[in-house]
Coordinates of C-alpha atoms in Angstrom, one line a residue:
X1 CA 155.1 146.4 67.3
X2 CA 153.4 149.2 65.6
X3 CA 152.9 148.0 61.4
X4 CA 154.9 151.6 60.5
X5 CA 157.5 150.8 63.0
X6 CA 158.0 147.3 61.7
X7 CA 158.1 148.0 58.0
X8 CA 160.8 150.9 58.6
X9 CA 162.4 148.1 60.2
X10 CA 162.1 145.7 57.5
X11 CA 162.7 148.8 54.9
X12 CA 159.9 148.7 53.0
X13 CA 158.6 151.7 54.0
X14 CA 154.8 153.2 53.8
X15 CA 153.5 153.8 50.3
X16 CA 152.4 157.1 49.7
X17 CA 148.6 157.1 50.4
X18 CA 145.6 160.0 50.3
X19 CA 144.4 160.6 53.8
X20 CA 141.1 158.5 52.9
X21 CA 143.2 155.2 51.8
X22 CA 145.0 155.7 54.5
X23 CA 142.3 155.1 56.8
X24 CA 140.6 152.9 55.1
X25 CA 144.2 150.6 55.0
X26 CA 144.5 151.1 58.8
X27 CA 141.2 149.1 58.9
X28 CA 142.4 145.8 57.4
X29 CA 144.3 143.7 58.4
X30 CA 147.8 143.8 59.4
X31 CA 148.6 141.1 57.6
X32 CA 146.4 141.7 54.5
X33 CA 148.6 142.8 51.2
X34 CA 147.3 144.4 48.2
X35 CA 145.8 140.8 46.0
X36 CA 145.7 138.0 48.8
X37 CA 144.9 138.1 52.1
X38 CA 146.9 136.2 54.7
X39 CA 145.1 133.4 56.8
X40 CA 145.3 134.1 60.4
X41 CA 145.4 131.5 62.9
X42 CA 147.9 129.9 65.2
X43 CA 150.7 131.1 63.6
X44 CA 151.9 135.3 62.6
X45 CA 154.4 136.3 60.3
X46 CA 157.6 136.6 62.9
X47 CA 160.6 134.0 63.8
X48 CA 159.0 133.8 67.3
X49 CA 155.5 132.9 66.1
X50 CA 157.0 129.8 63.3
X51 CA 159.2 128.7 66.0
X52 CA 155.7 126.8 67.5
X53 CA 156.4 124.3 64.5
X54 CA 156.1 120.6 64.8
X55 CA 157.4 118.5 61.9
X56 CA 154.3 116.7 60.7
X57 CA 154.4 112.7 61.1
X58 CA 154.0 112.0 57.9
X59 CA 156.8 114.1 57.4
X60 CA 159.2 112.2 60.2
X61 CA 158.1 109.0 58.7
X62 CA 158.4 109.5 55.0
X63 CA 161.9 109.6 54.6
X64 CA 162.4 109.3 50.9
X65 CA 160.8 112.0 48.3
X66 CA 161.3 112.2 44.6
X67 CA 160.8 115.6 42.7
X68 CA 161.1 117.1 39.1
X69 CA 163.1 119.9 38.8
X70 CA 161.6 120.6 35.5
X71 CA 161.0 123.8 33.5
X72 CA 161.7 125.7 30.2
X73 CA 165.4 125.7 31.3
X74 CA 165.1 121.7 30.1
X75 CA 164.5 122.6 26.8
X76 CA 167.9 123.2 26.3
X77 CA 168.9 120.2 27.9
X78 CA 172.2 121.9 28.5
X79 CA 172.3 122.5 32.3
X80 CA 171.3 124.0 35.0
X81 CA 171.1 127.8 35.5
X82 CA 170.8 127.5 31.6
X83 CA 168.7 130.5 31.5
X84 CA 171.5 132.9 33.2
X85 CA 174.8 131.2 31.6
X86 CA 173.5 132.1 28.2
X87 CA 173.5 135.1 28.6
X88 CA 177.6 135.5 29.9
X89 CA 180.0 135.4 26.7
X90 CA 182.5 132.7 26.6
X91 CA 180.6 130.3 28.7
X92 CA 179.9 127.2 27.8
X93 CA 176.0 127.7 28.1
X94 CA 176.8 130.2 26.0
X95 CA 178.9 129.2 23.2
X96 CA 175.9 126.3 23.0
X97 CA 173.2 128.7 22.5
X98 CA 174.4 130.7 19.8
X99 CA 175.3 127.6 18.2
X100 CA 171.8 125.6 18.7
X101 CA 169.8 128.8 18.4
X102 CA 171.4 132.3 17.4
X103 CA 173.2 135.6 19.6
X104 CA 171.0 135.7 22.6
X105 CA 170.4 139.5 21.3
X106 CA 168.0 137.7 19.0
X107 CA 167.4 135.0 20.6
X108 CA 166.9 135.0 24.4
X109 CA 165.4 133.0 26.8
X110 CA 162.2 134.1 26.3
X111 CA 162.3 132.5 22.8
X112 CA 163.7 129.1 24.2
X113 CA 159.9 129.4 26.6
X114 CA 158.4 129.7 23.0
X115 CA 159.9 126.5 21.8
X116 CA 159.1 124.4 24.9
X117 CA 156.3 121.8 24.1
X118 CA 156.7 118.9 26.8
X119 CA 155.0 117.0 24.0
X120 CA 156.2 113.7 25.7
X121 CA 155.1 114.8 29.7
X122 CA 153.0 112.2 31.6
X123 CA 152.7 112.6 35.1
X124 CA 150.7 110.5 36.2
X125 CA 153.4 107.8 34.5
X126 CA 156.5 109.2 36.2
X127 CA 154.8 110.0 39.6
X128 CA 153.8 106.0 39.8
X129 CA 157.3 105.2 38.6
X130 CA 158.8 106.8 41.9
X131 CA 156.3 105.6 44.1
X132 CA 157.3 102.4 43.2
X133 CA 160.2 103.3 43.6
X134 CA 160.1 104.0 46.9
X135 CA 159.0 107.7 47.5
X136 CA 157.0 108.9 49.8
X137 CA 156.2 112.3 48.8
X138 CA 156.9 114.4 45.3
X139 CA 157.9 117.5 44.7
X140 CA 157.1 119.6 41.5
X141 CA 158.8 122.9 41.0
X142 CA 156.6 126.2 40.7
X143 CA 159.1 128.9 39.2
X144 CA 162.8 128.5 39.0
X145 CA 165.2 131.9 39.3
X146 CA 164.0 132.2 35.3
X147 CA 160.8 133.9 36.6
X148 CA 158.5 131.8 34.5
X149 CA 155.5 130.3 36.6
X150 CA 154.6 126.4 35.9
X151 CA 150.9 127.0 36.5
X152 CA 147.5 129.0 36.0
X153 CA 149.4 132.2 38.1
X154 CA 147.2 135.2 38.5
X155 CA 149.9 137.3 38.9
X156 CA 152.5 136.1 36.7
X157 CA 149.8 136.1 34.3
X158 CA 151.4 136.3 30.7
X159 CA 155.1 134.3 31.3
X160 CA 153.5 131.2 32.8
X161 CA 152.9 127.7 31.0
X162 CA 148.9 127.9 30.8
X163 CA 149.7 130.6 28.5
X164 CA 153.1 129.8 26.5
X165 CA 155.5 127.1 25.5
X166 CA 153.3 123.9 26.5
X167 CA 150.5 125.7 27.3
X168 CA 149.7 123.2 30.0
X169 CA 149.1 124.0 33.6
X170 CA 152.6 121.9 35.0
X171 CA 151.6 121.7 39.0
X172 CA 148.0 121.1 38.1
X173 CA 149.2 117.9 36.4
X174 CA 151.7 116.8 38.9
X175 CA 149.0 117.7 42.2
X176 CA 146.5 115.4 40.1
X177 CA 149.0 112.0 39.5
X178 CA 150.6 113.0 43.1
X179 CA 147.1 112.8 45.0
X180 CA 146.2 109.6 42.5
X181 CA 148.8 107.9 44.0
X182 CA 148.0 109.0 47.4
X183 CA 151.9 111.1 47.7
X184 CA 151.8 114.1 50.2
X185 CA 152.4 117.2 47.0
X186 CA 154.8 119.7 47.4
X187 CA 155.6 122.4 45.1
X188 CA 159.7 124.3 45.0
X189 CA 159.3 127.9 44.7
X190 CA 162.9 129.8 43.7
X191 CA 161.7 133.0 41.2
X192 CA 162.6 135.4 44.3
X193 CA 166.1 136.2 42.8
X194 CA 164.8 136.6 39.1
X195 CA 165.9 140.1 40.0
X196 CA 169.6 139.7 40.4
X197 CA 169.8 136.5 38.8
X198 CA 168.9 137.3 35.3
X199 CA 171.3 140.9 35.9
X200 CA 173.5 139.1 33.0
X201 CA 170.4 139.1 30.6
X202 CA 171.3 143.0 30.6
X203 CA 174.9 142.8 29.3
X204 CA 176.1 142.7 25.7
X205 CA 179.3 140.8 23.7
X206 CA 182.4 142.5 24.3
X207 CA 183.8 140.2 20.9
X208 CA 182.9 139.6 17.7
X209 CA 181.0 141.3 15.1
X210 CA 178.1 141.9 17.6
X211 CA 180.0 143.7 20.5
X212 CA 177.9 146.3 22.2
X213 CA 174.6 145.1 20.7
X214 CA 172.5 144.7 23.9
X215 CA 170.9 141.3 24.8
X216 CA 167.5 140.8 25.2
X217 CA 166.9 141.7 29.0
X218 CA 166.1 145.1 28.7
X219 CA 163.3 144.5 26.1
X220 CA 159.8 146.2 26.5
X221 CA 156.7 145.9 25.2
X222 CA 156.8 147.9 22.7
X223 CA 159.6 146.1 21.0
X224 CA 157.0 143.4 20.6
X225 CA 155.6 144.9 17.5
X226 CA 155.6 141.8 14.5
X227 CA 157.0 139.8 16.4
X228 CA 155.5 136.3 18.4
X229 CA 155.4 137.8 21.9
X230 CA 153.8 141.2 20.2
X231 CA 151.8 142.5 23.5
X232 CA 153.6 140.7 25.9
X233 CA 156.3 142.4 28.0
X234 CA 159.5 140.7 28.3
X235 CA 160.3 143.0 31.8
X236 CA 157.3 140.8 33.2
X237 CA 159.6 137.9 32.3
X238 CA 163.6 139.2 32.7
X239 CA 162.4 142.0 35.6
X240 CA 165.6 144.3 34.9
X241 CA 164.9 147.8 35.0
X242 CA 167.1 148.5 37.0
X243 CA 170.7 149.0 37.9
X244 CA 172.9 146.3 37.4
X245 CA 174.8 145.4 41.4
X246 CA 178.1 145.8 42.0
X247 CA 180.3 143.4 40.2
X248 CA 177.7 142.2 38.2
X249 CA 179.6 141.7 35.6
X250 CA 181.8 139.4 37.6
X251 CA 179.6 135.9 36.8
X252 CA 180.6 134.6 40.3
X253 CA 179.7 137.9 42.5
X254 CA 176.0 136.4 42.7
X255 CA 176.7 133.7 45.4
X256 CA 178.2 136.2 47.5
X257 CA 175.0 138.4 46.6
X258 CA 172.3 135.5 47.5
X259 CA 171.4 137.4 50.9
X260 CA 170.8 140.6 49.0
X261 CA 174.3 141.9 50.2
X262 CA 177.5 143.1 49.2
X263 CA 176.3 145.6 46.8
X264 CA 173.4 143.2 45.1
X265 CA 170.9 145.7 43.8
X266 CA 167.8 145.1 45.5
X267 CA 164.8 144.6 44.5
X268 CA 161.7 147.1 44.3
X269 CA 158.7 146.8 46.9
X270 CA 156.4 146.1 43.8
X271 CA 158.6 143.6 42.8
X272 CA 158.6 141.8 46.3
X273 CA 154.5 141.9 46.9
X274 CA 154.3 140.5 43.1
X275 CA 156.4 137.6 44.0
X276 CA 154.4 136.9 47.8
X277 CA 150.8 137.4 45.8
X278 CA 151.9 135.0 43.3
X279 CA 152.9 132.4 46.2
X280 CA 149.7 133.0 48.2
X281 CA 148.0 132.4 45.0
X282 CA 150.1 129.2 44.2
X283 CA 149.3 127.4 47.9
X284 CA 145.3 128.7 47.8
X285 CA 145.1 127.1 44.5
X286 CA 147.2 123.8 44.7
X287 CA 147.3 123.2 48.8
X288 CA 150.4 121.3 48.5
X289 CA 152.0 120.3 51.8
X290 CA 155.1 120.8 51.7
X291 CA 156.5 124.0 49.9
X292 CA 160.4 124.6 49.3
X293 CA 162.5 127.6 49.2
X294 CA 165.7 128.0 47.6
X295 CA 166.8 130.6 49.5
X296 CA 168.6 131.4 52.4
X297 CA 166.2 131.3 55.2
X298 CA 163.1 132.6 53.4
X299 CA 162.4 134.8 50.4
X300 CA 163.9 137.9 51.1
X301 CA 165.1 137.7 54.3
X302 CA 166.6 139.9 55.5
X303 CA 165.6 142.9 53.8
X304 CA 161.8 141.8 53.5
X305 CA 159.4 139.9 56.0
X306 CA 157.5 138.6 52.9
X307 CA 158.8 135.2 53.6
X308 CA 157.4 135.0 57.0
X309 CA 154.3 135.9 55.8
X310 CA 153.9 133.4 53.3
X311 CA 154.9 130.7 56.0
X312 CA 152.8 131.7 58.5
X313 CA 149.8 131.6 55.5
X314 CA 150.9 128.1 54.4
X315 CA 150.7 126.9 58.2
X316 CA 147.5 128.3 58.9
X317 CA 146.3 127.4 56.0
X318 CA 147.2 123.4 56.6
X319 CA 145.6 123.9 59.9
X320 CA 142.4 125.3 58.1
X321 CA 142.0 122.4 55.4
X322 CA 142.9 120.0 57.2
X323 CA 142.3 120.5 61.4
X324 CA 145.4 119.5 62.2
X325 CA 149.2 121.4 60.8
X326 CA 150.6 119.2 57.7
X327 CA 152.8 121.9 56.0
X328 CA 156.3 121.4 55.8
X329 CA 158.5 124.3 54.8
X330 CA 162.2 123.4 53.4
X331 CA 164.8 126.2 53.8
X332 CA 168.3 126.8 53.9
X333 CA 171.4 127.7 55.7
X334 CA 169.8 127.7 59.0
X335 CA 170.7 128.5 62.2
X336 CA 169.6 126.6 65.8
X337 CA 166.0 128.7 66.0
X338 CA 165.2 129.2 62.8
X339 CA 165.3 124.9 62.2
X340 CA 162.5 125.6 65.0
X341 CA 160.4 127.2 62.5
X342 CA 160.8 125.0 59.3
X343 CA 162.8 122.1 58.2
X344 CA 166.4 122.6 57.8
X345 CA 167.6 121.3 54.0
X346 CA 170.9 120.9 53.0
X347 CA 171.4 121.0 49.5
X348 CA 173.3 117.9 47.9
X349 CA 175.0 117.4 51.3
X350 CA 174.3 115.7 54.6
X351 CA 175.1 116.5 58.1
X352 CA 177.7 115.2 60.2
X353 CA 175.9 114.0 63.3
X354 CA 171.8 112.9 64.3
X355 CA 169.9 116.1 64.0
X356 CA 167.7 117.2 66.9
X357 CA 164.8 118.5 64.1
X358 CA 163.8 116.6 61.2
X359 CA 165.8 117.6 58.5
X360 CA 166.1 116.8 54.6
X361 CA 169.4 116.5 52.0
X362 CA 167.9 117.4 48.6
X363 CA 170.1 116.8 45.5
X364 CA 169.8 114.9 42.1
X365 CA 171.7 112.0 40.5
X366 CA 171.9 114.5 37.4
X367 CA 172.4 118.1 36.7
X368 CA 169.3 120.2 38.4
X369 CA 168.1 121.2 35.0
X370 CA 168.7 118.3 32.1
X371 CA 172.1 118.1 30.6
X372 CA 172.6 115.9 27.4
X373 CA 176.1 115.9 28.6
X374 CA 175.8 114.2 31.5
X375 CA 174.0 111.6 29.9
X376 CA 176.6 111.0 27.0
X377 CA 179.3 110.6 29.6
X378 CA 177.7 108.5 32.0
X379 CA 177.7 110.8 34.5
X380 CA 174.7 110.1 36.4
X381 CA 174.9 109.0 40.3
X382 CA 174.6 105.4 40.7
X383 CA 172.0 103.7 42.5
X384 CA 174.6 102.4 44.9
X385 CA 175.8 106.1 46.0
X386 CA 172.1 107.2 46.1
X387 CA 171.1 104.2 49.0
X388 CA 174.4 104.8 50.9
X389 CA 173.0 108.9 50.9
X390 CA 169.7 107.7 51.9
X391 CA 170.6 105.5 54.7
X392 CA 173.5 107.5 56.2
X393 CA 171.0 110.7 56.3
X394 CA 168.1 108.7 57.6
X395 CA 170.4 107.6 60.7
X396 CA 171.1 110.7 61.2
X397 CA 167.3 112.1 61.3
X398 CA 167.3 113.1 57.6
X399 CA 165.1 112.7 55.0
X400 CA 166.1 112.1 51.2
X401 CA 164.8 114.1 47.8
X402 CA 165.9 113.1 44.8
X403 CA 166.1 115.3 41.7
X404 CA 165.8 112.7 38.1
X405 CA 165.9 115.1 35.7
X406 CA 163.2 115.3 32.8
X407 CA 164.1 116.3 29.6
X408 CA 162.7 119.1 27.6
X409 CA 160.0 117.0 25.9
X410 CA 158.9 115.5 29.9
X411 CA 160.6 112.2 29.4
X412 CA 163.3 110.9 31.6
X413 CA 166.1 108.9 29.7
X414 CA 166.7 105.2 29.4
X415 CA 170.1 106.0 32.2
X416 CA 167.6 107.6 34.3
X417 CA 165.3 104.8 34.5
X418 CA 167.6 102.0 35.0
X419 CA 168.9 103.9 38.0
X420 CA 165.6 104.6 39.5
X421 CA 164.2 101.2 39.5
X422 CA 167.5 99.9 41.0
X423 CA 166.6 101.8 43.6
X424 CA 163.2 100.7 43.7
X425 CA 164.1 97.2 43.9
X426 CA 166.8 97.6 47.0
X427 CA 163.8 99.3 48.6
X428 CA 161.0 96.4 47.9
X429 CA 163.0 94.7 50.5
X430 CA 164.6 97.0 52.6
X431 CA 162.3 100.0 53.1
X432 CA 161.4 98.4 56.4
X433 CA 164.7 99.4 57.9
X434 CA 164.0 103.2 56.4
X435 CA 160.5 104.3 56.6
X436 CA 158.8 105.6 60.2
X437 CA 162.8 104.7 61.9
X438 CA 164.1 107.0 64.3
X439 CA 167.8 107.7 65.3
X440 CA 169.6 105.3 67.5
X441 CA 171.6 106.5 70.2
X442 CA 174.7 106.9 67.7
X443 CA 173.9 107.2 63.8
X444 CA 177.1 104.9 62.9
X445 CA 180.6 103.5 63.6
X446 CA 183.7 102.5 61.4
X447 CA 186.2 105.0 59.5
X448 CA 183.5 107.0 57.2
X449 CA 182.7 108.9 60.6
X450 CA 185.8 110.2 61.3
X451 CA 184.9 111.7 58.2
X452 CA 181.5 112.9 58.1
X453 CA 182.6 114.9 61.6
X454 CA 184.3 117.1 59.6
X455 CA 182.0 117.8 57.1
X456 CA 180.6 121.6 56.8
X457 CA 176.7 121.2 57.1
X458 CA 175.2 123.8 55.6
X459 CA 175.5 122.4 51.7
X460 CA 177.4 120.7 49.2
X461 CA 179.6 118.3 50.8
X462 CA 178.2 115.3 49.1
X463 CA 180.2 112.4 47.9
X464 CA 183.2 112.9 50.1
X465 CA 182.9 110.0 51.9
X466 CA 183.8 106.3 50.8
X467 CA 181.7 103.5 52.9
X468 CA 183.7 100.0 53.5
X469 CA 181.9 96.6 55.3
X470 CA 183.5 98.5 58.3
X471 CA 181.1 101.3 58.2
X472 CA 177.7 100.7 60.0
X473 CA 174.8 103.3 60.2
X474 CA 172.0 102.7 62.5
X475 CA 168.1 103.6 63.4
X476 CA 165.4 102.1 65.1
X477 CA 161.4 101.3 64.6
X478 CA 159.9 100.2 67.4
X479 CA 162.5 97.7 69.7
X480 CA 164.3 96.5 66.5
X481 CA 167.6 98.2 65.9
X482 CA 168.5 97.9 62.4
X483 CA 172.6 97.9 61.2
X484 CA 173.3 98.8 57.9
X485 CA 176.4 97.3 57.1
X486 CA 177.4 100.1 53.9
X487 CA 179.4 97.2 51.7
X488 CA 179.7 93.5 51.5
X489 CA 182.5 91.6 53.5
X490 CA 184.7 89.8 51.9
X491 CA 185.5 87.6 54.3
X492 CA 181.6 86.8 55.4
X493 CA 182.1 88.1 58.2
X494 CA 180.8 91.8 60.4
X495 CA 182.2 92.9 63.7
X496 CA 179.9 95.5 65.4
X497 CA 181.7 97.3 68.0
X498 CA 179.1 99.5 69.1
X499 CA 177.4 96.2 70.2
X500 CA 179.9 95.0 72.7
X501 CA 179.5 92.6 75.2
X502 CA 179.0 95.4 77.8
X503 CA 178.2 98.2 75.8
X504 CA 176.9 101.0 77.8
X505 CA 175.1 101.7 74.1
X506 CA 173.0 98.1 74.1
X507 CA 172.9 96.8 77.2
X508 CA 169.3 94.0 76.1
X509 CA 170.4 90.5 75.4
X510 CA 170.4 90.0 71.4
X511 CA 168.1 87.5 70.8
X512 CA 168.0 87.5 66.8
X513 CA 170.1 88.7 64.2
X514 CA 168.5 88.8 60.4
X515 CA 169.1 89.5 57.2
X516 CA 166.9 91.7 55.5
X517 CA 168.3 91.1 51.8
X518 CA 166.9 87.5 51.9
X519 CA 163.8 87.2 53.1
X520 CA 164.6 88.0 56.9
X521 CA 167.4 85.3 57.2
X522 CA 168.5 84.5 60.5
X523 CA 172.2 84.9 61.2
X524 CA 174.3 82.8 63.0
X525 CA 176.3 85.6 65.7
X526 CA 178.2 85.9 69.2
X527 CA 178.5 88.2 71.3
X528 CA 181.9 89.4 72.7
X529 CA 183.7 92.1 74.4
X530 CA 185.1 93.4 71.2
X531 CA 181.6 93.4 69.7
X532 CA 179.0 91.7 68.3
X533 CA 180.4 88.9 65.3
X534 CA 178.0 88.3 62.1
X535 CA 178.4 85.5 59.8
X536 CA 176.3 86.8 56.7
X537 CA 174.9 84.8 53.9
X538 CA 177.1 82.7 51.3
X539 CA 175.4 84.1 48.8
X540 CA 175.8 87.7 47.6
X541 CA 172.2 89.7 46.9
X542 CA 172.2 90.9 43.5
X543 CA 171.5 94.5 45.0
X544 CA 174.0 94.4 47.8
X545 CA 174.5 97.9 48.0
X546 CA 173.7 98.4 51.7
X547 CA 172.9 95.4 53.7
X548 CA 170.4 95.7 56.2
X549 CA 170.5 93.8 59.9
X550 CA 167.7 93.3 61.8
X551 CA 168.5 93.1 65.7
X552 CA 165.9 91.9 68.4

């Protein structure tokens, strides 16, 4: 398809050009955009192309990643989407800010980047914390929907945290402790709905003594003058000159809005290069492996084909650096093809059956960005819930990231810590049964999966199911088939059904059952019509949260 032909397509149109640029643009690349160049190789920015994609090993195998959703947003330590709710009156993110730190007229988020220090962040001590905890890769995030880069950006090159609040390059620090501790890196990447997101930065009080003065979104550079940011543009930052959508005013109308639709005012062609130069420019400097999108699909689909450039420059790229393709791109709400082309993430949910692609549940035991509130109520997920997740997704051909959330300063909080090496120590001894496993030929039996096949896929449906000593999930590594049995009997005793006599499922002869959660203990067992009958230890593990059988 002719370039014209597909950006009239796509609707962004051909800039207007003399008749010597013009030829001199029809002799670069096709795939070349005004900053950074896209790598060719195998793989070209269309669905067709990215639907080659093979799910790295490393990536199969890992099952378990840990990542910081950290930013300015933290500083707060009042939620997530902190940046956004601030700005919409009444709200509780809201009433908090004026409270903590003045009328957001005066005091907007570009102030709370000013006051972020991370005087306490040390990556290298929190990325060999979740190794030993278990994780196989980690995740740092690049840019949230605030706008505000987390490392040396060329194009975002004011607003990012070389150059304000820490003044520290954030994804510099967590590549160097990742590759120290030998962790595939990946970076999150969600600043492509700055542009509708931070719409509310726009609006003013409709209350109060300071109805009608205007917030701080629609600041310019000029305003600057005697004040801290004086030279700096805040539109670099809040990106709103422009019409506000329809219902913007309405705080929910941005969900139905996520796909650039229903009347979401969308965003300018300069606006959209800016975002895919500063991407190009984050994977060129950083190579991380794995990069994740919070978006549907990819940036800007369907009104833009900048995300399938900067996927098919990510894989060609892994394939450059390395001879062989390690990239791993995380995307969401899916459909059959397009989990051809990337791995399929469902945001704090799971799916309701084994997956024919590699897959991944990302979520956090927290709020995404640190709330103080969650910590003062005890509100965090427990390790327990976290290891029934992990298992249940793993049988099912999942992997598991999990958020902890950092403070402000770059600490994580006593709660925090106590939960993650509880998980750490369940997964000293049963990681066996997790890492490099592949779905059985069922992922599980008892009354949770009655359940889980009713469960919408695409996100958020976490925590809806209750596990009972009933409730198996199963993989496999090799010729071992491992059970999970998802809660302690309390009668010592485990009936597998799915492990019948004459089972169509198992038809080997069971030569060993053992007990992971004591040094490989063998079981005494027999094998019947109704199933196969486990007699498990007399003593209870202390970290019996999911007890892992060992069949040969």
């Amino acid at each position: 398809m002719k370039r014209r032909t597909l950006l009239k397509q796509i609707g962004l149109g051909i800039p207007s050009l003399g008749l010597a640029q013009h030829l001199l643009a029809k002799k670069q690349s096709e795939h070349t955009i005004l900053g950074e160049a896209i790598a060719k190789g195998r793989f070209t920015p269309d669905w067709a192309s990215l639907e080659q994609y093979q799910v790295p090993k490393w990536f199969q195998d890992a099952k378990f990643g840990m990542w910081a959703h950290w930013g300015p947003q933290c500083q707060a330590e009042a939620g997530d989407w902190y940046a956004r709710g601030m700005y919409q009156e009444g709200d509780g993110q809201y009433k908090y800010h004026v409270e903590k730190f003045g009328h957001p007229s005066k005091f907007g988020f570009k102030d709370i980047i000013h006051e972020w220090k991370a005087e306490k962040w040390n990556p290298d001590e929190l990325v060999t914390l979740y190794k030993n905890t278990g994780a196989k890769y980690f995740i740092g995030m690049a840019n949230h929907h605030d706008n505000f880069d987390m490392y040396d950006s060329k194009y975002q090159k004011n607003w990012n945290s070389t150059k304000m609040g820490p003044k520290k390059d954030i994804i510099a620090g967590w590549a160097k402790a990742a590759k120290a501790n030998n962790l595939p890196f990946g970076v999150s990447i969600h600043a492509s709905h700055a542009w509708r997101w931070y719409e509310s930065a726009q609006r003013s009080d409709k209350n109060g003594t300071l109805a009608g003065v205007p917030y701080d979104g629609k600041l310019r550079k000029s305003d600057g003058k005697g004040k801290w940011w004086e030279g700096l543009d805040p539109q670099e930052l809040y990106a709103q000159n422009h019409e506000l959508s329809e219902n913007s005013l309405q705080n929910g109308a941005i969900h139905k809005q996520w796909e650039w639709e229903n009347g979401a005012n969308r965003p300018s062609k300069e606006y959209i290069e800016k975002f895919v130069n500063r991407t190009i420019d984050l994977i060129n400097k950083y190579e991380p492996d794995l990069l994740y999108f919070d978006d549907t699909k990819l940036p800007f689909w369907p009104i833009s084909d900048a995300g399938l450039r900067i996927a098919a420059h990510h894989y060609n790229m892994s394939i450059k650096r390395h001879g062989e393709l390690r990239a791993v791109i995380n995307g969401k709400i899916l459909d059959e093809n397009e989990r051809k082309a990337m791995v399929w993430d469902i945001e704090r949910g799971q799916a309701s059956d084994i997956q024919p692609f590699v897959w991944q549940t990302d979520t956090c035991i927290g709020s995404w960005h640190y709330d103080r509130g969650v910590y003062n109520r005890d509100g965090y997920k427990s390790a327990k819930s976290v290891i029934h997740a992990l298992v249940d997704i793993v049988s099912k051909n999942g992997n598991y990231l999990l958020n902890v959330p950092v403070r402000g300063d770059g600490s994580i909080d006593e709660k925090e810590r106590k939960i993650v090496e509880e998980i750490g120590r369940w997964m000293a001894v049963n990681s066996g049964s997790i890492y490099g496993t592949r779905p059985w030929k069922i992922y599980g039996e008892g009354p949770s999966t009655q359940n889980e096949a009713k469960l919408n896929a695409q996100g958020f449906n976490e925590g809806k199911t209750k596990y009972t000593s009933e409730d198996i999930r199963f993989n496999t590594l090799g010729n071992t088939l491992f059970a999970t049995v998802m809660d302690w009997p309390s009668n010592g005793k485990v009936l597998i059904k799915s492990l019948a006599q004459n089972s169509p499922l198992h038809s080997q002869t069971i030569n060993k059952v053992e007990f992971l959660g004591n040094q490989n203990q063998p079981l005494n067992f027999e094998r019947h019509s109704d199933g196969l009958h486990i007699q498990f230890p007399e003593n209870k593990p202390v970290d019996s949260y999911a007890n892992v059988l060992k069949i040969s």
